[in-house]
GROMACS .gro file of C-alpha atoms in nm:
model
  278
    1UNK     CA    1  -1.314   5.937  13.677
    2UNK     CA    2  -1.652   5.794  13.584
    3UNK     CA    3  -1.893   5.568  13.760
    4UNK     CA    4  -1.947   5.278  13.812
    5UNK     CA    5  -1.578   5.195  13.754
    6UNK     CA    6  -1.471   5.446  14.020
    7UNK     CA    7  -1.685   5.283  14.287
    8UNK     CA    8  -1.568   4.935  14.192
    9UNK     CA    9  -1.204   5.039  14.218
   10UNK     CA   10  -1.256   5.198  14.560
   11UNK     CA   11  -1.421   4.880  14.684
   12UNK     CA   12  -1.121   4.679  14.565
   13UNK     CA   13  -0.877   4.913  14.740
   14UNK     CA   14  -1.076   4.911  15.064
   15UNK     CA   15  -1.098   4.532  15.068
   16UNK     CA   16  -0.725   4.504  14.988
   17UNK     CA   17  -0.663   4.705  15.305
   18UNK     CA   18  -0.907   4.477  15.490
   19UNK     CA   19  -1.124   4.773  15.593
   20UNK     CA   20  -1.499   4.788  15.640
   21UNK     CA   21  -1.692   5.094  15.526
   22UNK     CA   22  -1.724   5.204  15.890
   23UNK     CA   23  -1.347   5.178  15.943
   24UNK     CA   24  -1.283   5.379  15.626
   25UNK     CA   25  -1.522   5.648  15.753
   26UNK     CA   26  -1.320   5.678  16.074
   27UNK     CA   27  -0.995   5.705  15.877
   28UNK     CA   28  -1.105   5.972  15.629
   29UNK     CA   29  -1.387   6.151  15.815
   30UNK     CA   30  -1.626   6.119  15.517
   31UNK     CA   31  -1.984   6.021  15.599
   32UNK     CA   32  -2.075   5.658  15.558
   33UNK     CA   33  -2.367   5.755  15.332
   34UNK     CA   34  -2.124   5.926  15.095
   35UNK     CA   35  -1.894   5.623  15.094
   36UNK     CA   36  -2.187   5.392  15.026
   37UNK     CA   37  -2.317   5.605  14.737
   38UNK     CA   38  -1.970   5.637  14.579
   39UNK     CA   39  -1.904   5.263  14.599
   40UNK     CA   40  -2.251   5.188  14.462
   41UNK     CA   41  -2.180   5.414  14.164
   42UNK     CA   42  -2.471   5.644  14.248
   43UNK     CA   43  -2.264   5.964  14.254
   44UNK     CA   44  -1.939   6.095  14.113
   45UNK     CA   45  -1.756   6.267  14.401
   46UNK     CA   46  -1.543   6.578  14.384
   47UNK     CA   47  -1.171   6.535  14.330
   48UNK     CA   48  -1.105   6.666  14.681
   49UNK     CA   49  -1.328   6.393  14.828
   50UNK     CA   50  -1.147   6.127  14.627
   51UNK     CA   51  -0.811   6.259  14.751
   52UNK     CA   52  -0.925   6.233  15.112
   53UNK     CA   53  -1.050   5.877  15.068
   54UNK     CA   54  -0.738   5.769  14.878
   55UNK     CA   55  -0.512   5.923  15.142
   56UNK     CA   56  -0.689   5.711  15.403
   57UNK     CA   57  -0.629   5.407  15.184
   58UNK     CA   58  -0.264   5.497  15.129
   59UNK     CA   59  -0.304   5.551  14.755
   60UNK     CA   60  -0.186   5.827  14.520
   61UNK     CA   61  -0.449   6.008  14.310
   62UNK     CA   62  -0.249   5.998  13.984
   63UNK     CA   63  -0.181   5.625  14.016
   64UNK     CA   64  -0.543   5.561  14.104
   65UNK     CA   65  -0.666   5.767  13.808
   66UNK     CA   66  -0.442   5.573  13.571
   67UNK     CA   67  -0.576   5.241  13.701
   68UNK     CA   68  -0.935   5.363  13.679
   69UNK     CA   69  -0.886   5.485  13.322
   70UNK     CA   70  -0.749   5.143  13.228
   71UNK     CA   71  -1.054   4.981  13.383
   72UNK     CA   72  -1.288   5.211  13.190
   73UNK     CA   73  -1.102   5.149  12.867
   74UNK     CA   74  -1.117   4.773  12.923
   75UNK     CA   75  -1.491   4.791  12.988
   76UNK     CA   76  -1.541   4.984  12.663
   77UNK     CA   77  -1.333   4.730  12.470
   78UNK     CA   78  -1.543   4.445  12.612
   79UNK     CA   79  -1.869   4.620  12.515
   80UNK     CA   80  -1.737   4.701  12.169
   81UNK     CA   81  -1.616   4.344  12.112
   82UNK     CA   82  -1.965   4.217  12.192
   83UNK     CA   83  -2.136   4.459  11.951
   84UNK     CA   84  -1.875   4.417  11.679
   85UNK     CA   85  -1.926   4.042  11.688
   86UNK     CA   86  -2.301   4.090  11.647
   87UNK     CA   87  -2.240   4.350  11.376
   88UNK     CA   88  -2.037   4.132  11.141
   89UNK     CA   89  -2.276   3.839  11.189
   90UNK     CA   90  -2.580   4.054  11.112
   91UNK     CA   91  -2.385   4.206  10.824
   92UNK     CA   92  -2.393   3.862  10.663
   93UNK     CA   93  -2.768   3.842  10.729
   94UNK     CA   94  -2.819   4.184  10.571
   95UNK     CA   95  -2.606   4.087  10.272
   96UNK     CA   96  -2.823   3.780  10.203
   97UNK     CA   97  -3.160   3.942  10.271
   98UNK     CA   98  -3.055   4.243  10.066
   99UNK     CA   99  -3.078   4.047   9.741
  100UNK     CA  100  -3.439   3.957   9.820
  101UNK     CA  101  -3.518   4.313   9.920
  102UNK     CA  102  -3.371   4.456   9.601
  103UNK     CA  103  -3.578   4.215   9.394
  104UNK     CA  104  -3.896   4.312   9.577
  105UNK     CA  105  -3.817   4.683   9.555
  106UNK     CA  106  -3.755   4.646   9.183
  107UNK     CA  107  -4.114   4.528   9.156
  108UNK     CA  108  -4.252   4.827   9.346
  109UNK     CA  109  -4.408   4.981   9.039
  110UNK     CA  110  -4.613   4.667   8.990
  111UNK     CA  111  -4.672   4.650   9.364
  112UNK     CA  112  -4.840   4.988   9.368
  113UNK     CA  113  -5.077   4.907   9.083
  114UNK     CA  114  -5.180   4.567   9.213
  115UNK     CA  115  -4.916   4.295   9.238
  116UNK     CA  116  -4.861   4.332   9.612
  117UNK     CA  117  -5.208   4.452   9.694
  118UNK     CA  118  -5.499   4.309   9.505
  119UNK     CA  119  -5.761   4.582   9.544
  120UNK     CA  120  -6.023   4.366   9.374
  121UNK     CA  121  -5.987   4.074   9.613
  122UNK     CA  122  -5.882   4.288   9.911
  123UNK     CA  123  -5.575   4.068   9.971
  124UNK     CA  124  -5.266   4.163  10.175
  125UNK     CA  125  -5.089   3.825  10.165
  126UNK     CA  126  -4.795   3.938   9.950
  127UNK     CA  127  -4.765   4.259  10.149
  128UNK     CA  128  -4.698   4.057  10.463
  129UNK     CA  129  -4.395   3.897  10.301
  130UNK     CA  130  -4.275   4.237  10.177
  131UNK     CA  131  -4.306   4.393  10.522
  132UNK     CA  132  -4.132   4.096  10.686
  133UNK     CA  133  -3.836   4.129  10.447
  134UNK     CA  134  -3.822   4.504  10.503
  135UNK     CA  135  -3.815   4.467  10.881
  136UNK     CA  136  -3.549   4.194  10.872
  137UNK     CA  137  -3.340   4.400  10.632
  138UNK     CA  138  -3.361   4.720  10.838
  139UNK     CA  139  -3.302   4.541  11.169
  140UNK     CA  140  -2.994   4.356  11.047
  141UNK     CA  141  -2.863   4.670  10.875
  142UNK     CA  142  -2.905   4.879  11.191
  143UNK     CA  143  -2.705   4.627  11.397
  144UNK     CA  144  -2.449   4.610  11.117
  145UNK     CA  145  -2.412   4.989  11.123
  146UNK     CA  146  -2.391   4.997  11.503
  147UNK     CA  147  -2.066   4.807  11.474
  148UNK     CA  148  -1.917   5.105  11.293
  149UNK     CA  149  -2.039   5.328  11.575
  150UNK     CA  150  -1.831   5.120  11.816
  151UNK     CA  151  -1.528   5.144  11.587
  152UNK     CA  152  -1.581   5.520  11.590
  153UNK     CA  153  -1.583   5.515  11.973
  154UNK     CA  154  -1.269   5.302  11.993
  155UNK     CA  155  -1.073   5.518  11.752
  156UNK     CA  156  -1.239   5.851  11.837
  157UNK     CA  157  -1.388   5.935  11.496
  158UNK     CA  158  -1.680   6.168  11.565
  159UNK     CA  159  -1.772   6.205  11.196
  160UNK     CA  160  -1.829   5.830  11.171
  161UNK     CA  161  -2.053   5.830  11.479
  162UNK     CA  162  -2.267   6.108  11.333
  163UNK     CA  163  -2.289   5.936  10.994
  164UNK     CA  164  -2.402   5.609  11.156
  165UNK     CA  165  -2.685   5.792  11.334
  166UNK     CA  166  -2.786   5.962  11.008
  167UNK     CA  167  -2.777   5.640  10.808
  168UNK     CA  168  -2.989   5.452  11.063
  169UNK     CA  169  -3.245   5.734  11.071
  170UNK     CA  170  -3.268   5.773  10.692
  171UNK     CA  171  -3.286   5.395  10.644
  172UNK     CA  172  -3.568   5.372  10.899
  173UNK     CA  173  -3.763   5.651  10.730
  174UNK     CA  174  -3.722   5.491  10.387
  175UNK     CA  175  -3.824   5.147  10.516
  176UNK     CA  176  -4.136   5.289  10.681
  177UNK     CA  177  -4.223   5.481  10.364
  178UNK     CA  178  -4.183   5.167  10.154
  179UNK     CA  179  -4.409   4.973  10.390
  180UNK     CA  180  -4.666   5.255  10.395
  181UNK     CA  181  -4.670   5.283  10.017
  182UNK     CA  182  -4.723   4.908   9.986
  183UNK     CA  183  -5.058   4.941  10.166
  184UNK     CA  184  -5.208   5.234   9.982
  185UNK     CA  185  -5.312   5.295   9.627
  186UNK     CA  186  -5.078   5.568   9.510
  187UNK     CA  187  -5.062   5.744   9.178
  188UNK     CA  188  -4.776   5.601   8.973
  189UNK     CA  189  -4.663   5.957   8.894
  190UNK     CA  190  -4.568   6.000   9.261
  191UNK     CA  191  -4.349   5.693   9.267
  192UNK     CA  192  -4.062   5.831   9.060
  193UNK     CA  193  -4.018   6.152   9.267
  194UNK     CA  194  -4.040   5.947   9.589
  195UNK     CA  195  -3.773   5.702   9.478
  196UNK     CA  196  -3.551   5.987   9.356
  197UNK     CA  197  -3.571   6.156   9.697
  198UNK     CA  198  -3.492   5.828   9.871
  199UNK     CA  199  -3.195   5.760   9.643
  200UNK     CA  200  -3.046   6.109   9.678
  201UNK     CA  201  -3.088   6.102  10.057
  202UNK     CA  202  -2.914   5.765  10.085
  203UNK     CA  203  -2.636   5.886   9.856
  204UNK     CA  204  -2.571   6.201  10.057
  205UNK     CA  205  -2.546   6.009  10.385
  206UNK     CA  206  -2.333   5.737  10.220
  207UNK     CA  207  -2.078   6.003  10.126
  208UNK     CA  208  -2.057   6.121  10.487
  209UNK     CA  209  -2.032   5.758  10.606
  210UNK     CA  210  -1.750   5.697  10.360
  211UNK     CA  211  -1.557   6.000  10.482
  212UNK     CA  212  -1.596   5.876  10.838
  213UNK     CA  213  -1.471   5.529  10.746
  214UNK     CA  214  -1.166   5.679  10.576
  215UNK     CA  215  -1.072   5.839  10.907
  216UNK     CA  216  -1.040   5.490  11.059
  217UNK     CA  217  -0.727   5.434  10.852
  218UNK     CA  218  -0.489   5.515  11.138
  219UNK     CA  219  -0.650   5.255  11.362
  220UNK     CA  220  -0.778   4.993  11.116
  221UNK     CA  221  -0.537   5.028  10.824
  222UNK     CA  222  -0.584   5.052  10.449
  223UNK     CA  223  -0.894   4.835  10.444
  224UNK     CA  224  -1.088   5.106  10.626
  225UNK     CA  225  -0.964   5.370  10.383
  226UNK     CA  226  -1.055   5.152  10.083
  227UNK     CA  227  -1.404   5.083  10.217
  228UNK     CA  228  -1.449   5.454  10.281
  229UNK     CA  229  -1.352   5.538   9.924
  230UNK     CA  230  -1.602   5.285   9.790
  231UNK     CA  231  -1.879   5.428  10.011
  232UNK     CA  232  -1.806   5.778   9.882
  233UNK     CA  233  -1.819   5.654   9.521
  234UNK     CA  234  -2.145   5.469   9.587
  235UNK     CA  235  -2.288   5.780   9.748
  236UNK     CA  236  -2.191   5.990   9.447
  237UNK     CA  237  -2.355   5.746   9.205
  238UNK     CA  238  -2.672   5.740   9.417
  239UNK     CA  239  -2.690   6.119   9.426
  240UNK     CA  240  -2.675   6.131   9.047
  241UNK     CA  241  -2.971   5.887   9.041
  242UNK     CA  242  -2.899   5.789   8.677
  243UNK     CA  243  -2.595   5.587   8.791
  244UNK     CA  244  -2.798   5.399   9.051
  245UNK     CA  245  -2.738   5.058   8.891
  246UNK     CA  246  -2.360   5.102   8.910
  247UNK     CA  247  -2.386   5.181   9.282
  248UNK     CA  248  -2.596   4.866   9.332
  249UNK     CA  249  -2.321   4.655   9.177
  250UNK     CA  250  -2.051   4.828   9.385
  251UNK     CA  251  -2.245   4.761   9.704
  252UNK     CA  252  -2.172   4.388   9.679
  253UNK     CA  253  -1.791   4.404   9.727
  254UNK     CA  254  -1.829   4.704   9.960
  255UNK     CA  255  -2.055   4.520  10.206
  256UNK     CA  256  -1.825   4.217  10.200
  257UNK     CA  257  -1.525   4.439  10.279
  258UNK     CA  258  -1.721   4.613  10.556
  259UNK     CA  259  -1.803   4.277  10.714
  260UNK     CA  260  -1.433   4.191  10.708
  261UNK     CA  261  -1.352   4.532  10.860
  262UNK     CA  262  -1.599   4.474  11.144
  263UNK     CA  263  -1.456   4.128  11.206
  264UNK     CA  264  -1.107   4.278  11.232
  265UNK     CA  265  -1.245   4.537  11.471
  266UNK     CA  266  -1.399   4.259  11.680
  267UNK     CA  267  -1.063   4.077  11.693
  268UNK     CA  268  -0.888   4.399  11.793
  269UNK     CA  269  -1.133   4.475  12.075
  270UNK     CA  270  -1.139   4.114  12.199
  271UNK     CA  271  -0.760   4.082  12.203
  272UNK     CA  272  -0.710   4.413  12.384
  273UNK     CA  273  -0.986   4.366  12.643
  274UNK     CA  274  -0.875   4.195  12.963
  275UNK     CA  275  -1.128   3.977  13.136
  276UNK     CA  276  -1.416   4.069  12.904
  277UNK     CA  277  -1.696   3.820  12.854
  278UNK     CA  278  -1.805   3.744  12.500
   0.00000   0.00000   0.00000
């Protein structure tokens, strides 16, 4: 039994019995400081302490545990519904901004030799736009991915949770590298190896993400499995590097399907949460 749900449930039971904290102390012989800390959610008491308190309240431990678990599950559903709603909305933002980002990244070769940074005139105006797009893209993508983390929590898919962490980290590193490169004069010979490393890294993590999404099939149906397959295929094409353009085309229907998947996850969490606020 975890806090703060445990403390909240004990408060409800005590008030149902019309007892003050002092009266409960007299009935169970547990110090008032302990009662106060448990109800405030500051400590998680031993099972023996809970049994003593529940006995004084006329409650059975197994029944109480079941009710507390339901409360915890409901709280998790409410949190997940909130994040899943944000995730599919920001997924749409990422989908739109992504086209702009791809166009700007495609011009990176020119950017390094002068289009984004005019070394003669010492101008950073175009760089500001590039950085703004990069930050918007990464921020919306991170929130988008966090929705899949909540699906992983709801359906207990540890591989998906790990892959979300990895994808957020690798995407952050790549975004920061892209921004850094935009501000320095770098030898064009370094650009190709850098982009190859970025592409292979994204591909490897995409494969893991796809495998995690496939494991959502039992909870989210065939859509999750299909999206997972597409992510694995995209990851494979990225790892090969030479098939990068095919992966870019496949990303369009994949992201759309992922947005739909997150929306379905939001509906599931919202409909199964009782008394959640959204």
